[in-house]
mmCIF file of C-alpha atoms and ligand atoms in Angstrom:
data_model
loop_
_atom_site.group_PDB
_atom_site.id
_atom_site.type_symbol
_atom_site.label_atom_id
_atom_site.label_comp_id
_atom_site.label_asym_id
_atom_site.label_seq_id
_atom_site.Cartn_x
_atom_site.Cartn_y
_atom_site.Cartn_z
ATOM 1 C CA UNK G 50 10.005 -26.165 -4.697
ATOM 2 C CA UNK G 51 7.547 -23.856 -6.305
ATOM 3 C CA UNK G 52 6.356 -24.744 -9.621
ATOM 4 C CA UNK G 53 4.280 -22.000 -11.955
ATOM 5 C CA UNK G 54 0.877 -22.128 -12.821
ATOM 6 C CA UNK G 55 0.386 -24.403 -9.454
ATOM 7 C CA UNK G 56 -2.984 -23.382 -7.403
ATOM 8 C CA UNK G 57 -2.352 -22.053 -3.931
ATOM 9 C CA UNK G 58 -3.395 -24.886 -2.286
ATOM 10 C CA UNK G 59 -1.423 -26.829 -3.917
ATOM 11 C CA UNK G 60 1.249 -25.107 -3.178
ATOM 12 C CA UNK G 61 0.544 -24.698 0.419
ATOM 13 C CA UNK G 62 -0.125 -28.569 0.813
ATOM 14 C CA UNK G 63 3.518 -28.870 -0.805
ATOM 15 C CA UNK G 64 5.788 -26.754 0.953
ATOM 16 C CA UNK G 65 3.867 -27.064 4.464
ATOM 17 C CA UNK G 66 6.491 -29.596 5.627
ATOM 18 C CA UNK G 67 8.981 -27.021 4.958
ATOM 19 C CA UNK G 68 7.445 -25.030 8.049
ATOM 20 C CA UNK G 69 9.255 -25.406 11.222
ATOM 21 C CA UNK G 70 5.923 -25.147 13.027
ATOM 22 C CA UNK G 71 2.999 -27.896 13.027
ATOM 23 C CA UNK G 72 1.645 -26.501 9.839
ATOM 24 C CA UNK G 73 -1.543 -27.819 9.025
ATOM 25 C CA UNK G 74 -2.839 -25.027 11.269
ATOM 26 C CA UNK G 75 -1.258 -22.268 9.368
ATOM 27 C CA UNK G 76 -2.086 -23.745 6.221
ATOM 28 C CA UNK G 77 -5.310 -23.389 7.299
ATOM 29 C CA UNK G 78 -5.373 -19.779 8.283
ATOM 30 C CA UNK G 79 -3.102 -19.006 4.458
ATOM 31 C CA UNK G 80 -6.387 -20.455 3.366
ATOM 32 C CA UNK G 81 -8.630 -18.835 5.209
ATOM 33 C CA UNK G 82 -7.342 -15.341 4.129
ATOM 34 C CA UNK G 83 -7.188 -16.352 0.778
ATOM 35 C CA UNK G 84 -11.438 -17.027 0.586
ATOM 36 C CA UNK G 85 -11.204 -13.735 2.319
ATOM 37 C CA UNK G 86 -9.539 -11.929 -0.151
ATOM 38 C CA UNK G 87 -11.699 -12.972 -2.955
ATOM 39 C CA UNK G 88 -14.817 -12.025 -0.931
ATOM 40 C CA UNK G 89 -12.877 -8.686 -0.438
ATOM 41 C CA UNK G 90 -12.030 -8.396 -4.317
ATOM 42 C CA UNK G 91 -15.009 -9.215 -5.344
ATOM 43 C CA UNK G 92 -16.670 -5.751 -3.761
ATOM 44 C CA UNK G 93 -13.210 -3.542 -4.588
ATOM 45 C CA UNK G 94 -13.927 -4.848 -7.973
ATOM 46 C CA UNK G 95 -17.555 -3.435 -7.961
ATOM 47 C CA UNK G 96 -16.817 -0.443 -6.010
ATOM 48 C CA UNK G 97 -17.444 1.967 -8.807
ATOM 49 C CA UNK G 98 -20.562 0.127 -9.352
ATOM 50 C CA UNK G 99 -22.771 -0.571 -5.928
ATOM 51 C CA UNK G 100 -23.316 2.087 -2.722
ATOM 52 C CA UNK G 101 -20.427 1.104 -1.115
ATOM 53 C CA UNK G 102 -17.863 3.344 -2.126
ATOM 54 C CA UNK G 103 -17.312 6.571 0.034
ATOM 55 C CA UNK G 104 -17.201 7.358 3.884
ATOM 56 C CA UNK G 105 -19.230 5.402 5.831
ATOM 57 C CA UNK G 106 -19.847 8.115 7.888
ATOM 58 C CA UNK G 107 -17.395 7.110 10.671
ATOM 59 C CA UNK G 108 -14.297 7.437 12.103
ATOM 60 C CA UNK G 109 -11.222 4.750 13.049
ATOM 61 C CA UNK G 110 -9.026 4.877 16.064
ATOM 62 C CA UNK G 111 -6.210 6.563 13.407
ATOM 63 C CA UNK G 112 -9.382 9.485 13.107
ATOM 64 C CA UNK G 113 -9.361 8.563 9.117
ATOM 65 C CA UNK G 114 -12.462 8.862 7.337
ATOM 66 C CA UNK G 115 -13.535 4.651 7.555
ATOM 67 C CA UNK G 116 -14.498 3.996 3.900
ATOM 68 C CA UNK G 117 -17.363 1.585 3.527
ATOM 69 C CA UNK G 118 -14.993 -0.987 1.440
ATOM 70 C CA UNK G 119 -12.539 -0.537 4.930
ATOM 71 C CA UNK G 120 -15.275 -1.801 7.347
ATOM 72 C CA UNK G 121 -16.292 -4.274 4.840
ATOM 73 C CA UNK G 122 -13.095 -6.085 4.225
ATOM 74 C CA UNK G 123 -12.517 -5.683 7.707
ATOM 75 C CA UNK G 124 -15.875 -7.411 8.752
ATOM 76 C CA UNK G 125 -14.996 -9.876 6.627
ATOM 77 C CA UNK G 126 -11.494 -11.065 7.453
ATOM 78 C CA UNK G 127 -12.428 -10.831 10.948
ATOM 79 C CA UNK G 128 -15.654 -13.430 10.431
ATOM 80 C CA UNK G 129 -13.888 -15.709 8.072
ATOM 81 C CA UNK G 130 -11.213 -16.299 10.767
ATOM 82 C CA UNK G 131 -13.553 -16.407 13.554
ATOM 83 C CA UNK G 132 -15.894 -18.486 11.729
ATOM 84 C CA UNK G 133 -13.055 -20.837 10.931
ATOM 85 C CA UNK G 134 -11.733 -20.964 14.328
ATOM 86 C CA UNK G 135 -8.412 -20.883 13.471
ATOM 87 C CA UNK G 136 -6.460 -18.107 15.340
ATOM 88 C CA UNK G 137 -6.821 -16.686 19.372
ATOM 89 C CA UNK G 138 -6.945 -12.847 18.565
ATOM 90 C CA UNK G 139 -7.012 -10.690 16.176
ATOM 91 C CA UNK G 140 -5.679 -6.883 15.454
ATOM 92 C CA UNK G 141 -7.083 -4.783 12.742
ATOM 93 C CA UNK G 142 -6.406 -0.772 11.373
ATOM 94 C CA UNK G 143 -10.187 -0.250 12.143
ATOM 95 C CA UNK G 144 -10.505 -1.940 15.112
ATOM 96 C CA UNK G 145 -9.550 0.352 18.707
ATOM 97 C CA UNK G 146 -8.645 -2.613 20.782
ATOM 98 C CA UNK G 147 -7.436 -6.485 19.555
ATOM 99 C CA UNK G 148 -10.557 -9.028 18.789
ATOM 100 C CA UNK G 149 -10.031 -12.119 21.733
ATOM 101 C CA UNK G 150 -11.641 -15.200 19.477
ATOM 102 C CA UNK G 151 -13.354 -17.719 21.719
ATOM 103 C CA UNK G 152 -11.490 -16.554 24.952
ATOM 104 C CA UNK G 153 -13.542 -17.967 26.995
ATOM 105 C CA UNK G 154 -13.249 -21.262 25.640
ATOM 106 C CA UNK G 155 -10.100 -23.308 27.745
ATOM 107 C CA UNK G 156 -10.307 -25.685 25.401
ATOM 108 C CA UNK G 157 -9.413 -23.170 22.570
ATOM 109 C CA UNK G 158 -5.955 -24.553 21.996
ATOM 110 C CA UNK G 159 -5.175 -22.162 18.644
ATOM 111 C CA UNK G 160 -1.939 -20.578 18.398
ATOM 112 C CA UNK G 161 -2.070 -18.197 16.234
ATOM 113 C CA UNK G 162 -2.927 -13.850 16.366
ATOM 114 C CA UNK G 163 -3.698 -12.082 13.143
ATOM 115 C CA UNK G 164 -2.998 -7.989 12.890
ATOM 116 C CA UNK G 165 -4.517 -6.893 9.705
ATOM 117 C CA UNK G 166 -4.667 -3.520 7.847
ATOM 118 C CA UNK G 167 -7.646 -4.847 5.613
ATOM 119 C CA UNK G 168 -7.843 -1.893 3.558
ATOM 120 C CA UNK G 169 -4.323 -0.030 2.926
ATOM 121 C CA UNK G 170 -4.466 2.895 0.629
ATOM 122 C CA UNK G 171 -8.400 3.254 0.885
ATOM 123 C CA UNK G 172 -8.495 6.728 0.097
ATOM 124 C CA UNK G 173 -7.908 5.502 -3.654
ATOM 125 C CA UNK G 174 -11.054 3.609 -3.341
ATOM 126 C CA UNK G 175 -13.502 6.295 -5.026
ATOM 127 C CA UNK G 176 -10.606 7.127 -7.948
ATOM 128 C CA UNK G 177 -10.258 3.622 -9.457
ATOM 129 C CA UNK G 178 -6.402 2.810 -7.956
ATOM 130 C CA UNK G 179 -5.227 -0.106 -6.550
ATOM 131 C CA UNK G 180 -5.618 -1.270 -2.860
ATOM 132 C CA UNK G 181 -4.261 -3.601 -0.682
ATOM 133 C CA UNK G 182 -4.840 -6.554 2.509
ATOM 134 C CA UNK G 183 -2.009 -6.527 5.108
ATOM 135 C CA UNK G 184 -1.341 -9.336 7.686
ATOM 136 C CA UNK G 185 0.920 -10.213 9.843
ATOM 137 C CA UNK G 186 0.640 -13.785 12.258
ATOM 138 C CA UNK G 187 2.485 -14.609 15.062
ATOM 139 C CA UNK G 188 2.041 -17.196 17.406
ATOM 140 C CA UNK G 189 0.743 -16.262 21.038
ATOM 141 C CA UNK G 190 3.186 -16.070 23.993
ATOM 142 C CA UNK G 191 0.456 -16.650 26.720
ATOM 143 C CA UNK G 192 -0.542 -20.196 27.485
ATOM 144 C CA UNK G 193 -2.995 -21.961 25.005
ATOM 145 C CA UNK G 194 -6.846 -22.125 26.437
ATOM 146 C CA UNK G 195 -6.169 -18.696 27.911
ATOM 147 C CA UNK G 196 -7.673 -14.952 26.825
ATOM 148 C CA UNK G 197 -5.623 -13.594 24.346
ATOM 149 C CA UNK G 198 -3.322 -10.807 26.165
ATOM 150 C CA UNK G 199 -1.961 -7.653 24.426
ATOM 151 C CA UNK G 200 1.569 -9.280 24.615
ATOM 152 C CA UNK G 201 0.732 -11.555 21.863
ATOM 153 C CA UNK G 202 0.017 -8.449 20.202
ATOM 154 C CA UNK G 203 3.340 -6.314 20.946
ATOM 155 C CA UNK G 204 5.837 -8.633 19.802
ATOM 156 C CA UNK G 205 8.987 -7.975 17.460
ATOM 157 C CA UNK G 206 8.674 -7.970 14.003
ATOM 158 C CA UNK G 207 11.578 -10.679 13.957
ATOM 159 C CA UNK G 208 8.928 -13.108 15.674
ATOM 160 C CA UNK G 209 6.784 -13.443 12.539
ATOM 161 C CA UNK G 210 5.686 -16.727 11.492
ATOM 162 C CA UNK G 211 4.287 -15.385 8.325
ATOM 163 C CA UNK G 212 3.051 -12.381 6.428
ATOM 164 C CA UNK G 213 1.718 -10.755 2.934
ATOM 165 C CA UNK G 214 -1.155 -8.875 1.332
ATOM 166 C CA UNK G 215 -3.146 -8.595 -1.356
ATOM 167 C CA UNK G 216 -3.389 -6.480 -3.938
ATOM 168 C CA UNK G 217 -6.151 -5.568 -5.761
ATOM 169 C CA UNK G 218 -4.846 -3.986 -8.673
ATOM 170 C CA UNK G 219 -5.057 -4.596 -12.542
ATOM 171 C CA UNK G 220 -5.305 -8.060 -11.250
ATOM 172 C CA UNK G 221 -5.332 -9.460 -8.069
ATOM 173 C CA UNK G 222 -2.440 -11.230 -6.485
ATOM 174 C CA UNK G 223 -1.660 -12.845 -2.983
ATOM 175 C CA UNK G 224 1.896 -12.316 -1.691
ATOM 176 C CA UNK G 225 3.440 -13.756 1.422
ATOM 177 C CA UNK G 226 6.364 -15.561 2.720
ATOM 178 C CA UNK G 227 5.929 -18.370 5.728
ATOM 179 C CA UNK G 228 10.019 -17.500 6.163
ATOM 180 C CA UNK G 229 11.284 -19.515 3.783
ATOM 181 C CA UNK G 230 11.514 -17.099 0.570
ATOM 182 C CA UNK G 231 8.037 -14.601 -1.105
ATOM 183 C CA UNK G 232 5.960 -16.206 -3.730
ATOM 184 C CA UNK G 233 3.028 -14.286 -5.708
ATOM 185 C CA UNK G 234 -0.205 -16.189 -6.539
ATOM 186 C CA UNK G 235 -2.722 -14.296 -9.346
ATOM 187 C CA UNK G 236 -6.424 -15.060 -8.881
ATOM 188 C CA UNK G 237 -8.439 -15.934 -11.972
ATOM 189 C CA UNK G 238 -11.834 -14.476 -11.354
ATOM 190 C CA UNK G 239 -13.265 -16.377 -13.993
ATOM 191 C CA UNK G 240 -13.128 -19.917 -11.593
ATOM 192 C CA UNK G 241 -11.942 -17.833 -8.414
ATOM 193 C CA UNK G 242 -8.775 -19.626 -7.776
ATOM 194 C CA UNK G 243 -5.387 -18.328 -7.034
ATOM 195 C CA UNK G 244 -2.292 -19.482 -9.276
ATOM 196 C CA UNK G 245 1.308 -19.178 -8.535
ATOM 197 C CA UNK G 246 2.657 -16.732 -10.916
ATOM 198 C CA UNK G 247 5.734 -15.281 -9.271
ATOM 199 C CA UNK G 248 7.740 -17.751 -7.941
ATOM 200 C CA UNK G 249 11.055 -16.579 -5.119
ATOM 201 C CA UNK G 250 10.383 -12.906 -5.477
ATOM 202 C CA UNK G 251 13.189 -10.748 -4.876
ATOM 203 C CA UNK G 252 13.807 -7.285 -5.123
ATOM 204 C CA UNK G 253 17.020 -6.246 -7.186
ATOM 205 C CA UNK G 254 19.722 -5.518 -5.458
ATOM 206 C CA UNK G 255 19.658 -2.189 -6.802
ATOM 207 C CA UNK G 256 16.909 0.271 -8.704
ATOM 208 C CA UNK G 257 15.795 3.702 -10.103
ATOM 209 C CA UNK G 258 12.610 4.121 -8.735
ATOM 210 C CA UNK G 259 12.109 6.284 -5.356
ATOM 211 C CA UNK G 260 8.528 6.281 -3.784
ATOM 212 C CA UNK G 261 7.781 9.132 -1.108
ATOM 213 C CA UNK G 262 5.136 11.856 -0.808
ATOM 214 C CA UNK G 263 7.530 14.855 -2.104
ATOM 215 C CA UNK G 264 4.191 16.963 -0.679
ATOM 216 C CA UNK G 265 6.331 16.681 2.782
ATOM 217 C CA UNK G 266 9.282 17.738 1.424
ATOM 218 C CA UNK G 267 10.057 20.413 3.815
ATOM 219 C CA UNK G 268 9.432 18.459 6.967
ATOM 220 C CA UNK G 269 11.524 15.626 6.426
ATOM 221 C CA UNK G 270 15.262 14.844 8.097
ATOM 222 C CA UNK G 271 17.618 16.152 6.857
ATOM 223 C CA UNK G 272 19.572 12.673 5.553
ATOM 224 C CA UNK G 273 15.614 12.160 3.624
ATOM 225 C CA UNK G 274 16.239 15.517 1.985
ATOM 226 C CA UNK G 275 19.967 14.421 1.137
ATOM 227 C CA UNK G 276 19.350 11.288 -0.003
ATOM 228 C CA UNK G 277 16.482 12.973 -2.058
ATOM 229 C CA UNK G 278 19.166 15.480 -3.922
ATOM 230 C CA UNK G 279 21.084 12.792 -4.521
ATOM 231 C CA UNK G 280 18.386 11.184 -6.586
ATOM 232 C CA UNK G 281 17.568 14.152 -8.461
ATOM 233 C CA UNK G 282 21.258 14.954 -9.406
ATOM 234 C CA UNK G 283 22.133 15.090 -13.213
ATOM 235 C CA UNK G 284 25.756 14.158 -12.607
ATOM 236 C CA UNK G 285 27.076 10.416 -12.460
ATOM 237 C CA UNK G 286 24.972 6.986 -13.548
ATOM 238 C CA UNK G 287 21.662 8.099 -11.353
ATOM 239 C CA UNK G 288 18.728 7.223 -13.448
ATOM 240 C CA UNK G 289 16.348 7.481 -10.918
ATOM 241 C CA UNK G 290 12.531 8.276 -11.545
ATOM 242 C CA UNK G 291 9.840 9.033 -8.952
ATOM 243 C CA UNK G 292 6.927 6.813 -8.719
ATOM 244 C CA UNK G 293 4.185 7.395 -5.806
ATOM 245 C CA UNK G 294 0.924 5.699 -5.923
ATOM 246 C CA UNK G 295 -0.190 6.942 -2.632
ATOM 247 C CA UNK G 296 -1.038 2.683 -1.908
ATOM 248 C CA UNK G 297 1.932 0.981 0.185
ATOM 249 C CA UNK G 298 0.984 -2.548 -1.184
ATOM 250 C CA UNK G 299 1.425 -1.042 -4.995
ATOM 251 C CA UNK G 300 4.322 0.799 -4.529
ATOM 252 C CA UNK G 301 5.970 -1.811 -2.616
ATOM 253 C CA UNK G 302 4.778 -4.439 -5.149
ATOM 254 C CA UNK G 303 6.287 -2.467 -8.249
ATOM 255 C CA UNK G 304 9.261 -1.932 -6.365
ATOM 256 C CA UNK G 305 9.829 -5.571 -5.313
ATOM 257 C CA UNK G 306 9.738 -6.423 -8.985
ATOM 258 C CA UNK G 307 11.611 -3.912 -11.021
ATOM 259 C CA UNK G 308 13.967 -2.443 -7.805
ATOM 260 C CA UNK G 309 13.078 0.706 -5.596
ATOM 261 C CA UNK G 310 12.812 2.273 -2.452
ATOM 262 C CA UNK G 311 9.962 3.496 -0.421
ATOM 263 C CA UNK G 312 9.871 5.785 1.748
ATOM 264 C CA UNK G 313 8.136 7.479 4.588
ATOM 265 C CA UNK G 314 9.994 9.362 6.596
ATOM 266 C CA UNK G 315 8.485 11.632 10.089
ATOM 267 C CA UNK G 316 7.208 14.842 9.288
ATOM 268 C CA UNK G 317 5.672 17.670 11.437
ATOM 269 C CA UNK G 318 1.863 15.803 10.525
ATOM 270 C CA UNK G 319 3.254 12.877 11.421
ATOM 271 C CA UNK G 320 6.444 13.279 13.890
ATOM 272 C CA UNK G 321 6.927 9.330 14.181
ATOM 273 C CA UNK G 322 5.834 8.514 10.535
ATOM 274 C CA UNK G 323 2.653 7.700 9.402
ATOM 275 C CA UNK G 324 2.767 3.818 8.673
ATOM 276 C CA UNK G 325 1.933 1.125 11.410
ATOM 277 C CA UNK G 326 4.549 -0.867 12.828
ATOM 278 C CA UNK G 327 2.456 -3.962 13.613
ATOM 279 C CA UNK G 328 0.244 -4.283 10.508
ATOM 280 C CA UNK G 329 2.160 -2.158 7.555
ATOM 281 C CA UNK G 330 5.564 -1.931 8.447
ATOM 282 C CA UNK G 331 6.398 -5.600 9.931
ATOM 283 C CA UNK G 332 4.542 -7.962 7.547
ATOM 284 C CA UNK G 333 6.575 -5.681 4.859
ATOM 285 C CA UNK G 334 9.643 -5.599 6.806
ATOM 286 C CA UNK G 335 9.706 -9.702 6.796
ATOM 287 C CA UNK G 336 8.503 -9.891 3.149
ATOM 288 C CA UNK G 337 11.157 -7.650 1.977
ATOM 289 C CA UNK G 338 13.882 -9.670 4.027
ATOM 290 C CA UNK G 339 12.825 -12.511 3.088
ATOM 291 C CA UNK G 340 12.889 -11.457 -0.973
ATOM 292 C CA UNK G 341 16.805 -10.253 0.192
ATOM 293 C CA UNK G 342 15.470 -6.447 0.165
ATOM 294 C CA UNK G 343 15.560 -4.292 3.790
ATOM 295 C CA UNK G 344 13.719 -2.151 5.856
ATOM 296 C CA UNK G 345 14.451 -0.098 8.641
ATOM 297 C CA UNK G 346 13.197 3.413 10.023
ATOM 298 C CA UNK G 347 16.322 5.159 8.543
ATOM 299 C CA UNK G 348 18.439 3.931 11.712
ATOM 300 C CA UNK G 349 17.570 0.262 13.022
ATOM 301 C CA UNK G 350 15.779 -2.785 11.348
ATOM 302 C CA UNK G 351 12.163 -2.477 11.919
ATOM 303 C CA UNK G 352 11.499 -5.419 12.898
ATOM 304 C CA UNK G 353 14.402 -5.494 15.646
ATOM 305 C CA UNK G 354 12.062 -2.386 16.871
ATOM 306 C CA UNK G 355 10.486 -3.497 20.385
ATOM 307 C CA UNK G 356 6.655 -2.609 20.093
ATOM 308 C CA UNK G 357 4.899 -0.425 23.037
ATOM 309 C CA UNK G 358 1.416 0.152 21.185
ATOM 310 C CA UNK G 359 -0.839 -1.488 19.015
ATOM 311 C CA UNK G 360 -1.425 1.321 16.474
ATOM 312 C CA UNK G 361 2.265 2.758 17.187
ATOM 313 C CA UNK G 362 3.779 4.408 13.799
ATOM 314 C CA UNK G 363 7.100 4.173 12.765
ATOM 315 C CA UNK G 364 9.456 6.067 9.948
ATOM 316 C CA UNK G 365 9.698 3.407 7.074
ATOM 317 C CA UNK G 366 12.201 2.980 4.575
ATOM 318 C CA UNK G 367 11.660 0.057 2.549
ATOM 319 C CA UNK G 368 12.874 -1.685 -0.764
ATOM 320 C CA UNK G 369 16.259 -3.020 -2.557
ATOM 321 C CA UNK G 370 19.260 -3.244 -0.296
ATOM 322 C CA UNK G 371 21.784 -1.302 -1.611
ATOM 323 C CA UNK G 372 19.535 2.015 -1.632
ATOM 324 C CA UNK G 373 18.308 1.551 2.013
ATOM 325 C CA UNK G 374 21.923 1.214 2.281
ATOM 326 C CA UNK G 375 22.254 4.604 0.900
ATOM 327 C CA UNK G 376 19.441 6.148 2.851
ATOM 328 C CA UNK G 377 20.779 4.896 6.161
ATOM 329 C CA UNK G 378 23.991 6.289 5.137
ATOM 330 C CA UNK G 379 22.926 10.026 4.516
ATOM 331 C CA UNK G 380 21.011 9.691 7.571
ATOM 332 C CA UNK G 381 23.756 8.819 10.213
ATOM 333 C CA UNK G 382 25.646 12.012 8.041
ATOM 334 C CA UNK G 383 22.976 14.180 8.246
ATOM 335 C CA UNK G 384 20.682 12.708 10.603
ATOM 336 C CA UNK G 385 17.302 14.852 11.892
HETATM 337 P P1 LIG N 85 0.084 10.074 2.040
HETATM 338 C C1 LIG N 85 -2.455 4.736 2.811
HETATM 339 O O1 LIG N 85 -3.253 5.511 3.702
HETATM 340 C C2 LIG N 85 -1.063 4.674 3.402
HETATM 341 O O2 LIG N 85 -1.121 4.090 4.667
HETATM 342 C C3 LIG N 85 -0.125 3.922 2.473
HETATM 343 O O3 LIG N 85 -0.758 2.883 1.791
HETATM 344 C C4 LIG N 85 0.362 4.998 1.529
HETATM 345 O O4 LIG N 85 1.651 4.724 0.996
HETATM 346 C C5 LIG N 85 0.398 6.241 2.436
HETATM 347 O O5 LIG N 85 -0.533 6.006 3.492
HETATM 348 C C6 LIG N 85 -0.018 7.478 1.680
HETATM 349 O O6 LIG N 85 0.053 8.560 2.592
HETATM 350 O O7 LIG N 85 0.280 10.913 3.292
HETATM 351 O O8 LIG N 85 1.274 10.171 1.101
HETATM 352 O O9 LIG N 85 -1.225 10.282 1.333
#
């Protein structure tokens, strides 16, 4: 039972025999990617203030400008769980192909693949708004003391064993379910240690807040253009409001707490969507289940979608039931 004001490890000590897995192991890797994240935060924190804001002059496999905060935090996650020796593989945004972690080692007998977006919403580095960690973990489907194989990679969101992020925001919280309900943790700089502070997150059933890029307006489906309308419609009991921070982990966040939607639909930039199925959409997907909200690509649950790539995008509709609800229904009216 979570208890407020309880340190994360505490809390992950408590509830591990609530895991259906052998736990200790994933305890260790929640643990690992929480000394991660406060590495991480401590630079975001800074940005403004050290040379390591801006583009670090290269390119990722999505052909975004890499920000020198994105191959930081990705450096770092990727060390901290190698160094730890805790997982078999890892998947990041930034990386082209997945990491294999002590392949070659038959006696490596960990069970566990990481994909990681370790720097969603980067672009808002150099303007002072929030940004977020990603992960999703699985455990592998190839034999133990093998190499990693993309299959442990391409599995169905449904598979999760656990996922969250991080936000580094006005403060900065850790977020992640292990299946069995979300719970936020706040970090307090001052001794560096996180503290549960939002026990059983869920997202109202309902809400009045709509997230999307209305920049795209005129490329997306029909049903998004519908559903749109129907937000912006002065008759009947719609107090909607738009709120778009341009950072999936914020606008998710907010959402999960006061009730909203987000959305992003395909467009003619992006005909399958511009979000990640494996390391934005799926860890989402399961956190928003799990805090009784929904996701879906306007049609089918994402994470009943079968994977065929590692950096595949997907259409992404996200937030409190009964407006997904809403969205999927203009779109099986009005479809494409
Ligand atoms: P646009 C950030 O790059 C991101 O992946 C999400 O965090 C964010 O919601 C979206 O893309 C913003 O994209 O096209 O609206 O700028």
């Amino acid at each position: 039972m979570a208890k407020k004001n309880q340190t994360l490890g505490e809390f992950i000590i408590e509830n591990q025999d609530s895991f259906k897995y052998t736990s200790g192991e994933l305890s260790r890797l929640i643990n690992s990617i929480r000394l991660a994240a406060k590495v991480v935060n401590h630079e975001v924190n800074k940005a403004g203030l050290v040379d390591i804001t801006g583009a670090a002059g290269d390119t990722n496999i999505q052909g975004e400008d890499q920000q020198k905060l994105d191959v930081y935090a990705n450096e770092k996650f990727i060390q901290t769980l190698t160094k730890r020796n805790i997982v078999c593989g890892i998947a990041s945004e930034e990386e082209d192909d997945f990491v294999a972690i002590n392949s070659q080692d038959e006696n490596n007998q960990n069970k566990y693949v990481v994909l990681i977006d370790p720097l969603d919403g980067s672009s808002n580095i150099d303007v002072n708004v929030s940004v977020g960690t990603i992960f999703s973990i699985f455990r592998r489907v190839t034999p133990a003391g093998t190499p990693v194989k993309i299959e442990d990679f391409l599995q169905k969101g449904s598979e999760q064993v656990a996922a969250g992020y991080v936000v580094y925001g006005t403060s900065t919280m850790l977020v992640y379910t292990t299946g069995d309900g979300v719970n936020g943790f706040t970090l307090n700089p001052a001794i560096g240690t996180f503290y549960l502070s939002h026990p059983n997150m869920t997202f109202p059933e309902d809400g009045s807040i709509y997230s999307v890029n209305e920049g795209n307006y005129m490329d997306f489906p029909q049903g998004i253009k519908k559903y749109i309308k129907y937000c912006q419609e002065e008759e009947g009991e719609r107090p909607y409001t738009s709120r778009y921070i341009g950072s999936l982990v914020s606008d998710f966040h907010r959402n999960m707490i006061k009730g909203g939607i987000y959305m992003y639909p395909k467009g003619s930039r992006n005909p399958n969507g511009k979000l990640r199925l494996l390391y934005e959409c799926n860890p989402m997907a399961f956190l928003a289940e799990q805090a009784n909200g929904k996701a879906s690509d306007g049609y089918i649950r994402t994470m009943d979608v079968e994977p065929t790539e590692l950096h595949q995008r997907v259409p992404f509709v996200c937030g409190s039931k009964n407006m997904v609800d809403k969205v999927e229904e203009f779109m099986s009216e009005f479809g494409e």
